[in-house]
PDB file of C-alpha atoms in Angstrom:
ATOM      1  CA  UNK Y   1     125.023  95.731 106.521  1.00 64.00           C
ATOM      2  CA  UNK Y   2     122.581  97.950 104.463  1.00 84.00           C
ATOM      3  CA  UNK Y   3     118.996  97.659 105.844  1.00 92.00           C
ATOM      4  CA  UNK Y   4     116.498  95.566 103.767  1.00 96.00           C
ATOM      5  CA  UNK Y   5     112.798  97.570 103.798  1.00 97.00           C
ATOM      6  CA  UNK Y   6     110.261  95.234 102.085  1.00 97.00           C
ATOM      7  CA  UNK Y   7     106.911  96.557 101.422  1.00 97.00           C
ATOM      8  CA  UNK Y   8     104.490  94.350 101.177  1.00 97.00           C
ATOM      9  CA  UNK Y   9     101.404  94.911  99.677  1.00 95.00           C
ATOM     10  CA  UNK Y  10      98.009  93.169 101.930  1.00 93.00           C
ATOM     11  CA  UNK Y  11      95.026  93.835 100.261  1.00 89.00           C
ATOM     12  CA  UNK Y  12      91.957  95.248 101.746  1.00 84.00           C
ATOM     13  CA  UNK Y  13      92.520  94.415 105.454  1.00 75.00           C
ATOM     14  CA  UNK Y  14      91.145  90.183 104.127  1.00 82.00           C
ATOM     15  CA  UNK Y  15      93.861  87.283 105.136  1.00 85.00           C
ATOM     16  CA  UNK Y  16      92.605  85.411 102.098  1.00 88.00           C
ATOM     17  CA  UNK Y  17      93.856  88.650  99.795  1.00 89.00           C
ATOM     18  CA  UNK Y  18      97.644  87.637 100.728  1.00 93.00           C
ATOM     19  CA  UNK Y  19     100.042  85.974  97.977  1.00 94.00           C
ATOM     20  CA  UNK Y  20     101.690  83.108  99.341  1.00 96.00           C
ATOM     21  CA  UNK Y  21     104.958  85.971  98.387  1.00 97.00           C
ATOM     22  CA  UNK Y  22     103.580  88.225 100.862  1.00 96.00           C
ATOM     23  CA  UNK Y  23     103.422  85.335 103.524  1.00 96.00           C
ATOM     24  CA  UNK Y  24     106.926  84.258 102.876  1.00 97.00           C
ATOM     25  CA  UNK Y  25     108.078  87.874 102.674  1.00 97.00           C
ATOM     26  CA  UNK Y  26     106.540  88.185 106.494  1.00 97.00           C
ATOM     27  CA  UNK Y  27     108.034  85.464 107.577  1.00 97.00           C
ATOM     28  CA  UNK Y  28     111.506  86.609 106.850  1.00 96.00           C
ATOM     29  CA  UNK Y  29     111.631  89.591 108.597  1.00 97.00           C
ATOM     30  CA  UNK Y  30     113.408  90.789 111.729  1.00 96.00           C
ATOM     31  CA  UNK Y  31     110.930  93.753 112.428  1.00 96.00           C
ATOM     32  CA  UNK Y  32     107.215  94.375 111.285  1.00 96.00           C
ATOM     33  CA  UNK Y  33     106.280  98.039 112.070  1.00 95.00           C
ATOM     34  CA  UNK Y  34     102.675  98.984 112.488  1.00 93.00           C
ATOM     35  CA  UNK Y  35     101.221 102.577 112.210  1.00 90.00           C
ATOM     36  CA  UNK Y  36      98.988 103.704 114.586  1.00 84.00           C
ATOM     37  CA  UNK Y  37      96.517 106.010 113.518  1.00 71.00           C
ATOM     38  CA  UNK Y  38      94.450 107.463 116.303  1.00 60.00           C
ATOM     39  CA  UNK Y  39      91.885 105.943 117.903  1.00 57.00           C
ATOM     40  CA  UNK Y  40      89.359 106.668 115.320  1.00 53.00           C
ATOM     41  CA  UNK Y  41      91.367 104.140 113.189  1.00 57.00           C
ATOM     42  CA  UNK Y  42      92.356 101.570 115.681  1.00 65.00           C
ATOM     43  CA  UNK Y  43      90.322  98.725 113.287  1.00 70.00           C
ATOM     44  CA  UNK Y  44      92.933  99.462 110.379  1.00 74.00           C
ATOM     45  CA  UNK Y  45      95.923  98.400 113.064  1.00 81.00           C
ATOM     46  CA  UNK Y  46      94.485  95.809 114.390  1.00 85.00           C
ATOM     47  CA  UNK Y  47      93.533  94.126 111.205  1.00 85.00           C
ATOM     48  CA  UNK Y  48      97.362  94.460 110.274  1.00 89.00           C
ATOM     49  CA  UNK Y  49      98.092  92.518 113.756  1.00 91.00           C
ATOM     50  CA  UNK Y  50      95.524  89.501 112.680  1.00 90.00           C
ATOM     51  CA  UNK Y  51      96.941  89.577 109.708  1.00 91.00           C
ATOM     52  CA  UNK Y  52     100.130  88.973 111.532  1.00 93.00           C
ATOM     53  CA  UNK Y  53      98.961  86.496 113.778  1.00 93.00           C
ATOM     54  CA  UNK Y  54      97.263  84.645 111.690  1.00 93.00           C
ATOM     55  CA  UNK Y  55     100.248  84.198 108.931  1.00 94.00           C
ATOM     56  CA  UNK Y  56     103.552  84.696 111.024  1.00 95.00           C
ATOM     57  CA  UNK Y  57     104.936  81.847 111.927  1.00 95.00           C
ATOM     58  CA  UNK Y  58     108.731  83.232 112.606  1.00 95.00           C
ATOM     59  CA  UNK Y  59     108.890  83.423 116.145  1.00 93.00           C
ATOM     60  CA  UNK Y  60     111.656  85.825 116.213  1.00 94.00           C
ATOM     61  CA  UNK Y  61     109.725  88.420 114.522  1.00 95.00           C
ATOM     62  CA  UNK Y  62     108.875  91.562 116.261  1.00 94.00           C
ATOM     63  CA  UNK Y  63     105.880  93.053 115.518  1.00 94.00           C
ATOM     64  CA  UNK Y  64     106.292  97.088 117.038  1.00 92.00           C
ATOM     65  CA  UNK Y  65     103.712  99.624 117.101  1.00 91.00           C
ATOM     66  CA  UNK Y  66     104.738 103.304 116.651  1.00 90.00           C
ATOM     67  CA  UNK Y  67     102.562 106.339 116.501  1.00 89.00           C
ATOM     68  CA  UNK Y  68     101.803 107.943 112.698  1.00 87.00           C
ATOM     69  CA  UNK Y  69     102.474 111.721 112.504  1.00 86.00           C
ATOM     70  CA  UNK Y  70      99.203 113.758 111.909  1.00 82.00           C
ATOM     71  CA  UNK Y  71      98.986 115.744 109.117  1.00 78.00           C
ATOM     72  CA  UNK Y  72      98.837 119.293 109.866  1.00 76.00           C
ATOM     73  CA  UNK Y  73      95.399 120.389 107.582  1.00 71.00           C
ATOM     74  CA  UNK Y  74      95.909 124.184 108.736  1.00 69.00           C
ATOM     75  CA  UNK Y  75      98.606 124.990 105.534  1.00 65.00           C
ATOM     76  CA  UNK Y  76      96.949 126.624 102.766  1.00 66.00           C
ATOM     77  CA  UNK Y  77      98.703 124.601 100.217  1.00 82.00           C
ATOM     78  CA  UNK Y  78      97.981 120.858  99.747  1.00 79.00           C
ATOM     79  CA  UNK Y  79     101.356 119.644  98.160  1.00 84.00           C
ATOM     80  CA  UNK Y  80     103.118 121.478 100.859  1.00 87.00           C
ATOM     81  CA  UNK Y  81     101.219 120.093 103.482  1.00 88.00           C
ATOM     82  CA  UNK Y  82     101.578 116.326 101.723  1.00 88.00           C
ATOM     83  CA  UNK Y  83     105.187 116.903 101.636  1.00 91.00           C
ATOM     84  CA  UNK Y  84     105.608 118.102 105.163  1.00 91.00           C
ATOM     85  CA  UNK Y  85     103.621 115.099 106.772  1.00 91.00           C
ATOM     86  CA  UNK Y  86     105.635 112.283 104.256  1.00 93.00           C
ATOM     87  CA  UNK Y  87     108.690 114.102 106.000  1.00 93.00           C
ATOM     88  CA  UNK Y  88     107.529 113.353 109.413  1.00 93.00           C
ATOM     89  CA  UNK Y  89     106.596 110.091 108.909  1.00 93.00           C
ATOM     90  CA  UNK Y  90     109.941 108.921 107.346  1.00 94.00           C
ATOM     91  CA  UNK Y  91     111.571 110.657 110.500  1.00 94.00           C
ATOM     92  CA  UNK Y  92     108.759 108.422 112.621  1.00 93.00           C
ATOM     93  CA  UNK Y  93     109.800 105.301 110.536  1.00 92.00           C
ATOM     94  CA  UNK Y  94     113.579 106.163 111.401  1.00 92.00           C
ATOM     95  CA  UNK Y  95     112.641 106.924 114.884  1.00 91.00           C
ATOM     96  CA  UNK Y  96     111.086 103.232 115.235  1.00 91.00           C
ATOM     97  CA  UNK Y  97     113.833 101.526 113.572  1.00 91.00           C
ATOM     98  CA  UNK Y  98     116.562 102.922 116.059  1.00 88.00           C
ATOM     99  CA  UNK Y  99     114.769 101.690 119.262  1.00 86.00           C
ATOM    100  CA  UNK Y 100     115.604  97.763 117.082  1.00 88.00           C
ATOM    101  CA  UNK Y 101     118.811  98.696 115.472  1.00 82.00           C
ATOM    102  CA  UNK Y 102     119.621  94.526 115.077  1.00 87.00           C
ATOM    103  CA  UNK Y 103     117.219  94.666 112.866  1.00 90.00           C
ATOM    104  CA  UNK Y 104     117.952  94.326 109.138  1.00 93.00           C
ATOM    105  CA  UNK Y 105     115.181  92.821 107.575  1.00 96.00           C
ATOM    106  CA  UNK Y 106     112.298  95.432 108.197  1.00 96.00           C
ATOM    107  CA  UNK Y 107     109.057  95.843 106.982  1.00 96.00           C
ATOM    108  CA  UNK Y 108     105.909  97.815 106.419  1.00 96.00           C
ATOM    109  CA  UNK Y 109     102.387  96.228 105.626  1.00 95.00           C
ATOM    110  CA  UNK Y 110     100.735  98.358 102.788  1.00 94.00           C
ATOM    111  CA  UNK Y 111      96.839  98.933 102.833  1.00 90.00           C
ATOM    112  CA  UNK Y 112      96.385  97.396  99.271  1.00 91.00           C
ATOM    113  CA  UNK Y 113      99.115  98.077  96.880  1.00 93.00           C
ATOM    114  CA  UNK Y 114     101.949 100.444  97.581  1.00 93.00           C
ATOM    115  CA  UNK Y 115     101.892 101.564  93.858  1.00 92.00           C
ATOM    116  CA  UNK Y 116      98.404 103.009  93.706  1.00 90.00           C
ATOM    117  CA  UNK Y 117      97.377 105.808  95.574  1.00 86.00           C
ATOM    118  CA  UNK Y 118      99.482 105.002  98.644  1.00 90.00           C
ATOM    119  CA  UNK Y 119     102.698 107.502  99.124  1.00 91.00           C
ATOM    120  CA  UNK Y 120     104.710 104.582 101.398  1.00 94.00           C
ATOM    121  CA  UNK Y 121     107.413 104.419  98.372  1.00 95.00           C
ATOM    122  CA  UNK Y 122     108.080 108.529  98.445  1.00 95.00           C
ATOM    123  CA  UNK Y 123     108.157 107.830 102.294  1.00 95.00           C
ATOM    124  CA  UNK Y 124     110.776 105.271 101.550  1.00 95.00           C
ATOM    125  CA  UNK Y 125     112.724 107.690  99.305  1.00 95.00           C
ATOM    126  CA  UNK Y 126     113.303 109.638 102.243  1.00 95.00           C
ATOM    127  CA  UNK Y 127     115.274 107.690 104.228  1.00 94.00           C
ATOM    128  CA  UNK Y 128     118.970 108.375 104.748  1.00 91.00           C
ATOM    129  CA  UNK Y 129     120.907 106.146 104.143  1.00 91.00           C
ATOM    130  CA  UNK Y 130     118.995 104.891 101.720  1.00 93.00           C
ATOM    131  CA  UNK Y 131     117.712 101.027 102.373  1.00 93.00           C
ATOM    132  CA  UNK Y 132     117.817  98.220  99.659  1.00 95.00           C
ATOM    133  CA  UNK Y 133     114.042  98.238  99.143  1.00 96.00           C
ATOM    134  CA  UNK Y 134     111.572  95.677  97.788  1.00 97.00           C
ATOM    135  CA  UNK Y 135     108.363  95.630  97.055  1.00 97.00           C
ATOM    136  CA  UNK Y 136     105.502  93.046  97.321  1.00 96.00           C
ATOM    137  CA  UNK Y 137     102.451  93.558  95.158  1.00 96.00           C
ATOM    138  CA  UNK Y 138      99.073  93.467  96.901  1.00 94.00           C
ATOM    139  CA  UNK Y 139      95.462  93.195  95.583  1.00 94.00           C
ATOM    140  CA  UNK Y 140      93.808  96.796  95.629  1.00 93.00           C
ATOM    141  CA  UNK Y 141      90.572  98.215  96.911  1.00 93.00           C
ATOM    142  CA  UNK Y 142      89.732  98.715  92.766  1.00 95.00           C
ATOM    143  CA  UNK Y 143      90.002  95.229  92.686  1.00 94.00           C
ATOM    144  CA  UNK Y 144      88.119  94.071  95.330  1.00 95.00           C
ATOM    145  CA  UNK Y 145      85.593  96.380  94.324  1.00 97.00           C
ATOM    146  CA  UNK Y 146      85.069  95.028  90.678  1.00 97.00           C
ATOM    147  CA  UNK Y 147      85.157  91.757  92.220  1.00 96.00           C
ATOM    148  CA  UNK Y 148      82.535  92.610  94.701  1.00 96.00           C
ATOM    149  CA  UNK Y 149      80.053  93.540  92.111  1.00 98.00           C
ATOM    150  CA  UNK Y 150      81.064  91.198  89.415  1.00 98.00           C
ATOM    151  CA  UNK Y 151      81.648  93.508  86.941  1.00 97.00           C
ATOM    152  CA  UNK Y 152      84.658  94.387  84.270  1.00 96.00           C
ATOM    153  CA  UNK Y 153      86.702  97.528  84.966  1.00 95.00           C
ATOM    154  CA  UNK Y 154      86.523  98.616  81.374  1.00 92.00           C
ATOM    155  CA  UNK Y 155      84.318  98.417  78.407  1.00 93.00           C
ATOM    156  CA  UNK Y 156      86.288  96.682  75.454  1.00 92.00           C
ATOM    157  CA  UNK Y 157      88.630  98.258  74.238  1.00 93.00           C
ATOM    158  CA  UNK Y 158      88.008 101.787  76.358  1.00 94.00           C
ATOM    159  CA  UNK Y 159      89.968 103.335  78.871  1.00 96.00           C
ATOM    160  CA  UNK Y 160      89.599 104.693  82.116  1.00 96.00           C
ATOM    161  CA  UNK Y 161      91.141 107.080  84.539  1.00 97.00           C
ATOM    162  CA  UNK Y 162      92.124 106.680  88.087  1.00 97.00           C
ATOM    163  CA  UNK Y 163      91.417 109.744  90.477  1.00 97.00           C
ATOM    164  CA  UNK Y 164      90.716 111.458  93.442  1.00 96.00           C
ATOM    165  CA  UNK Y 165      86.957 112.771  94.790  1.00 96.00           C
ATOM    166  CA  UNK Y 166      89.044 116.313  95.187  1.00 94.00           C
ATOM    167  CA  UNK Y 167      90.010 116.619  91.552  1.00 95.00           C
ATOM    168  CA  UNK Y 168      86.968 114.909  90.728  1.00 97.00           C
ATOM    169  CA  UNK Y 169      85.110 118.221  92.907  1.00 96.00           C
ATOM    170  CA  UNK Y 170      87.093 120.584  91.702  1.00 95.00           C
ATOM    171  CA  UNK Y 171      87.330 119.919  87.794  1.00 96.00           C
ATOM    172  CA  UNK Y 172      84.589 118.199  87.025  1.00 96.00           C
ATOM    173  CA  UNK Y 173      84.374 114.960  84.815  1.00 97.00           C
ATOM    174  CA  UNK Y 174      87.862 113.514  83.529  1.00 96.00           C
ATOM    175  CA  UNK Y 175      88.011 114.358  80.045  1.00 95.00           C
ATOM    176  CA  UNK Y 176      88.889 111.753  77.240  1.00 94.00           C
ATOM    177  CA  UNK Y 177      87.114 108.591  79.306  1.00 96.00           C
ATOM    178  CA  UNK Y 178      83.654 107.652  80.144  1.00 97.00           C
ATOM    179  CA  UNK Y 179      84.701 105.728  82.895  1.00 97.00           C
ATOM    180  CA  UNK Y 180      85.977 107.239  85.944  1.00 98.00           C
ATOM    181  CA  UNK Y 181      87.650 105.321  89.491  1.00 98.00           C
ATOM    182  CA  UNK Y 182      87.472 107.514  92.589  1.00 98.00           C
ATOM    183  CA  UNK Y 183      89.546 107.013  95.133  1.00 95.00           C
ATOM    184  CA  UNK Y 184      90.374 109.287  98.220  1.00 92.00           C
ATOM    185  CA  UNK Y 185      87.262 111.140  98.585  1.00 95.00           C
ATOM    186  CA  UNK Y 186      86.215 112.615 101.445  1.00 89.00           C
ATOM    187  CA  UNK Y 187      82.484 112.191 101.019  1.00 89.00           C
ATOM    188  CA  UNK Y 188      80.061 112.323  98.153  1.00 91.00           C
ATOM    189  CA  UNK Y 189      82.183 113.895  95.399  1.00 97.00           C
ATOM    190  CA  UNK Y 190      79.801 112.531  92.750  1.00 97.00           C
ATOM    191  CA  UNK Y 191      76.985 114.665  94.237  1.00 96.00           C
ATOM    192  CA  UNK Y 192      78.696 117.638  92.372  1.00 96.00           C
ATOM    193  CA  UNK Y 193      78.017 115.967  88.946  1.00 97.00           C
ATOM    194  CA  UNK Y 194      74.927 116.267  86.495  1.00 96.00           C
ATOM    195  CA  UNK Y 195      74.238 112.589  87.237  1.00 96.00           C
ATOM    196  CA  UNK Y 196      72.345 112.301  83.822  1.00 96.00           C
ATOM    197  CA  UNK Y 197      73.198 109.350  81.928  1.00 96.00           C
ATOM    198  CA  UNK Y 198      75.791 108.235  84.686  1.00 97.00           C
ATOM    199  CA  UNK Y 199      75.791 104.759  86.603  1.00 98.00           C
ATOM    200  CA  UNK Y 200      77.783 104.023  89.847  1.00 98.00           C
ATOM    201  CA  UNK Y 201      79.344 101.532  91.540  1.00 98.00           C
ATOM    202  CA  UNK Y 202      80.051 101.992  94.941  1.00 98.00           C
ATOM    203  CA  UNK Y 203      82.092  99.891  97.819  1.00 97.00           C
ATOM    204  CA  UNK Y 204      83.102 100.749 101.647  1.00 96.00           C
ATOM    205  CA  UNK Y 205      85.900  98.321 103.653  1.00 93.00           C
ATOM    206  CA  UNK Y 206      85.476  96.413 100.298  1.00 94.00           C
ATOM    207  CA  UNK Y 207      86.964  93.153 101.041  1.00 89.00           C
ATOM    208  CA  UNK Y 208      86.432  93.587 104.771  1.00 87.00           C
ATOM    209  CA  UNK Y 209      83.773  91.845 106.910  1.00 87.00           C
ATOM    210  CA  UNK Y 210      82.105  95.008 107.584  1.00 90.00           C
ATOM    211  CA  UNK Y 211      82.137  95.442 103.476  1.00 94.00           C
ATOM    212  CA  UNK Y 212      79.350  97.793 101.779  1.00 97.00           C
ATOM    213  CA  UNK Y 213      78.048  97.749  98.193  1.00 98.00           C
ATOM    214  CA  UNK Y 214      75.685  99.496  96.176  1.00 98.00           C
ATOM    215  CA  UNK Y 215      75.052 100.477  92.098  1.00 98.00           C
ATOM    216  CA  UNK Y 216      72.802 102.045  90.191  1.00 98.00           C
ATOM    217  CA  UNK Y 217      71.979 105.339  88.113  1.00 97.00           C
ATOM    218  CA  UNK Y 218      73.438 108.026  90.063  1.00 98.00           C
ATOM    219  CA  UNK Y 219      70.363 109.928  90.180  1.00 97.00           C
ATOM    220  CA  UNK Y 220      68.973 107.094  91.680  1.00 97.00           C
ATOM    221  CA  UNK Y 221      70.707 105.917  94.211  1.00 98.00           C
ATOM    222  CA  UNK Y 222      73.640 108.975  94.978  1.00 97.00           C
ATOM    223  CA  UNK Y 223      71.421 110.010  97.734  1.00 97.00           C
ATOM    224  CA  UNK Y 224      71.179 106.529  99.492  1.00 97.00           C
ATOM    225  CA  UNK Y 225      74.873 106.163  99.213  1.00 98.00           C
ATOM    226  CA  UNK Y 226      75.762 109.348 100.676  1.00 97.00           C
ATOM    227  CA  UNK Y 227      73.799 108.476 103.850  1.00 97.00           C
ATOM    228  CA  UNK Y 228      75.079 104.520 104.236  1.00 97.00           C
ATOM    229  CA  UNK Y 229      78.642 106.630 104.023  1.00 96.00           C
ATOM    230  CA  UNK Y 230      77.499 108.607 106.706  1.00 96.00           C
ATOM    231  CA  UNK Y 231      76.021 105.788 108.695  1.00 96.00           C
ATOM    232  CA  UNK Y 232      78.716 103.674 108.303  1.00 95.00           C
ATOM    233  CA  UNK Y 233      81.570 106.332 109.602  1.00 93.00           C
ATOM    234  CA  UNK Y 234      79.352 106.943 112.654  1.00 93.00           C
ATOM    235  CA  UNK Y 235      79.578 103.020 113.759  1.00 92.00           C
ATOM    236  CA  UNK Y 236      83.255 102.945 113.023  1.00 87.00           C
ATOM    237  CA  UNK Y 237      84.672 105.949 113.031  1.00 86.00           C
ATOM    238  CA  UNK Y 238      86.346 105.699 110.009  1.00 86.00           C
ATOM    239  CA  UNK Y 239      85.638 105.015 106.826  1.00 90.00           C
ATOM    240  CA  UNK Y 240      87.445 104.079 103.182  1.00 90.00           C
ATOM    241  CA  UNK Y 241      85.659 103.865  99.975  1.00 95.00           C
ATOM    242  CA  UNK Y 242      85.667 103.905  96.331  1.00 97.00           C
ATOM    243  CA  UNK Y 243      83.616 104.123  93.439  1.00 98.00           C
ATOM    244  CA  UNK Y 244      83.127 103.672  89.569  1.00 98.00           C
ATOM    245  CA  UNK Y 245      81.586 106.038  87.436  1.00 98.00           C
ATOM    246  CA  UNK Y 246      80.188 104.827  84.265  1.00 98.00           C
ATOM    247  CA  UNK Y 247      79.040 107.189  81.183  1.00 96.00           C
ATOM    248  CA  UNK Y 248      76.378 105.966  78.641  1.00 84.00           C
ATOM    249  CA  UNK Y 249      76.217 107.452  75.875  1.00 69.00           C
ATOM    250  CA  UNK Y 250      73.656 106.437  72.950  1.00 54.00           C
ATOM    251  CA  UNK Y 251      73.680 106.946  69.593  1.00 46.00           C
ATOM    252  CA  UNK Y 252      74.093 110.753  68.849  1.00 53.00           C
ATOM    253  CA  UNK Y 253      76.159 111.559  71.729  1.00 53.00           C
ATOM    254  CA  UNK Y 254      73.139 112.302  74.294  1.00 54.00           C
ATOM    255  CA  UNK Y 255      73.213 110.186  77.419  1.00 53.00           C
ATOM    256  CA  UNK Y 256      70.558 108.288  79.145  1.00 50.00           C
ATOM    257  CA  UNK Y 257      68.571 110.669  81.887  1.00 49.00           C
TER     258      UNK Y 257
END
């Protein structure tokens, strides 16, 4: 029989984010694996095993641990290095399935949603042989964030773009949008920008107990996030965040200082 790999998609680390789709999809496995990250990032496993214990009722589930390659941050080249560490962790996945080779219904749980910003699904791609592969949507951190500060994503009829603190760093404003999502940075990207005329929307663990908000103007308030960032990855010892970035521009084209 071919193996089954559902991913299912859990939110932001909440119970209460979970479809009842993702529940049943938990429920019908033979084999949950669970990264481990490090100790640094213990919380984000053992959130995945409350999630676990608080929804699986299937007693013949396994729930297995297995360790998570670390990236190797020494090559010069990002994609290269990306590539390289997806490979290991497939070979990790493959490694974990063996030791439960009854298993045919396996599956991962997916920080958020495996579509956006999360490379499980090239993982995936890399097994041999291939596994008949399903996918459960999740609600993502851009969700919980909008949700946390009751505001729309968009203004009406606008669009936005979806990207990373590093390209946001290294090229500057997106062009073609004045509103901006920033995902994946590695601390205080927005710092970089002429904050003139710029709001923000900021979240860390959004959706989590531990969650952390704050918005304003930029120039007002970029400071004060950049130090709750760093206050808030001392206590933990990890930390994942996003942000909005909001243009406004008045009549004329000139922004708002």
């Amino acid at each position: 029989m071919s193996l089954h790999l559902t991913l299912i998609g859990i939110g932001t680390g909440n119970s209460e984010h979970l479809t009842l789709q993702a529940i049943r999809a938990i429920n019908r496995q033979d084999l949950i694996l669970i990264p481990q990250k490090g100790e640094g990032k213990a919380d984000l496993a053992d959130l995945r095993r409350t999630i676990c214990d608080e929804v699986l009722t299937n007693t013949t589930t396994q729930v297995v641990m297995f360790d998570l390659p670390v990236r190797d941050e020494a090559t010069l080249d990002y994609r290269r290095r990306v590539d390289d560490w997806h490979d290991a962790i497939a070979v990790a996945w493959q490694r974990a399935m063996a030791y439960h080779a009854g298993a045919q219904k396996v599956a991962l749980l997916v920080w958020g949603d495996p579509s956006l910003y999360d490379s499980t699904l090239r993982i995936a791609a890399r097994l041999n042989p291939a596994p008949v592969l399903e996918v459960i949507p999740g609600i993502t951190s851009l969700h919980a964030l909008t949700a946390a500060h009751a505001i729309a994503l968009n203004e009406i009829g606008a669009p936005f773009v979806v990207t990373t603190g590093r390209r946001l760093r290294d090229e500057g404003w997106p062009p073609g949008v004045d509103t901006a999502v920033v995902m994946l940075d590695s601390g205080g990207a927005f710092a970089t920008l002429d904050p003139a005329g710029i709001e923000i929307w900021w979240g860390a663990y959004v959706g989590m107990p531990q969650q952390i908000i704050c918005a304003g103007r930029l120039a007002e308030v970029g400071s004060k996030i950049i130090a709750l960032r760093a206050e808030a990855r001392a206590q933990h010892g990890w930390i994942m965040d996003i942000y909005i970035l909001r243009r406004r521009v008045m009549t004329g084209g000139q922004t708002w200082g």
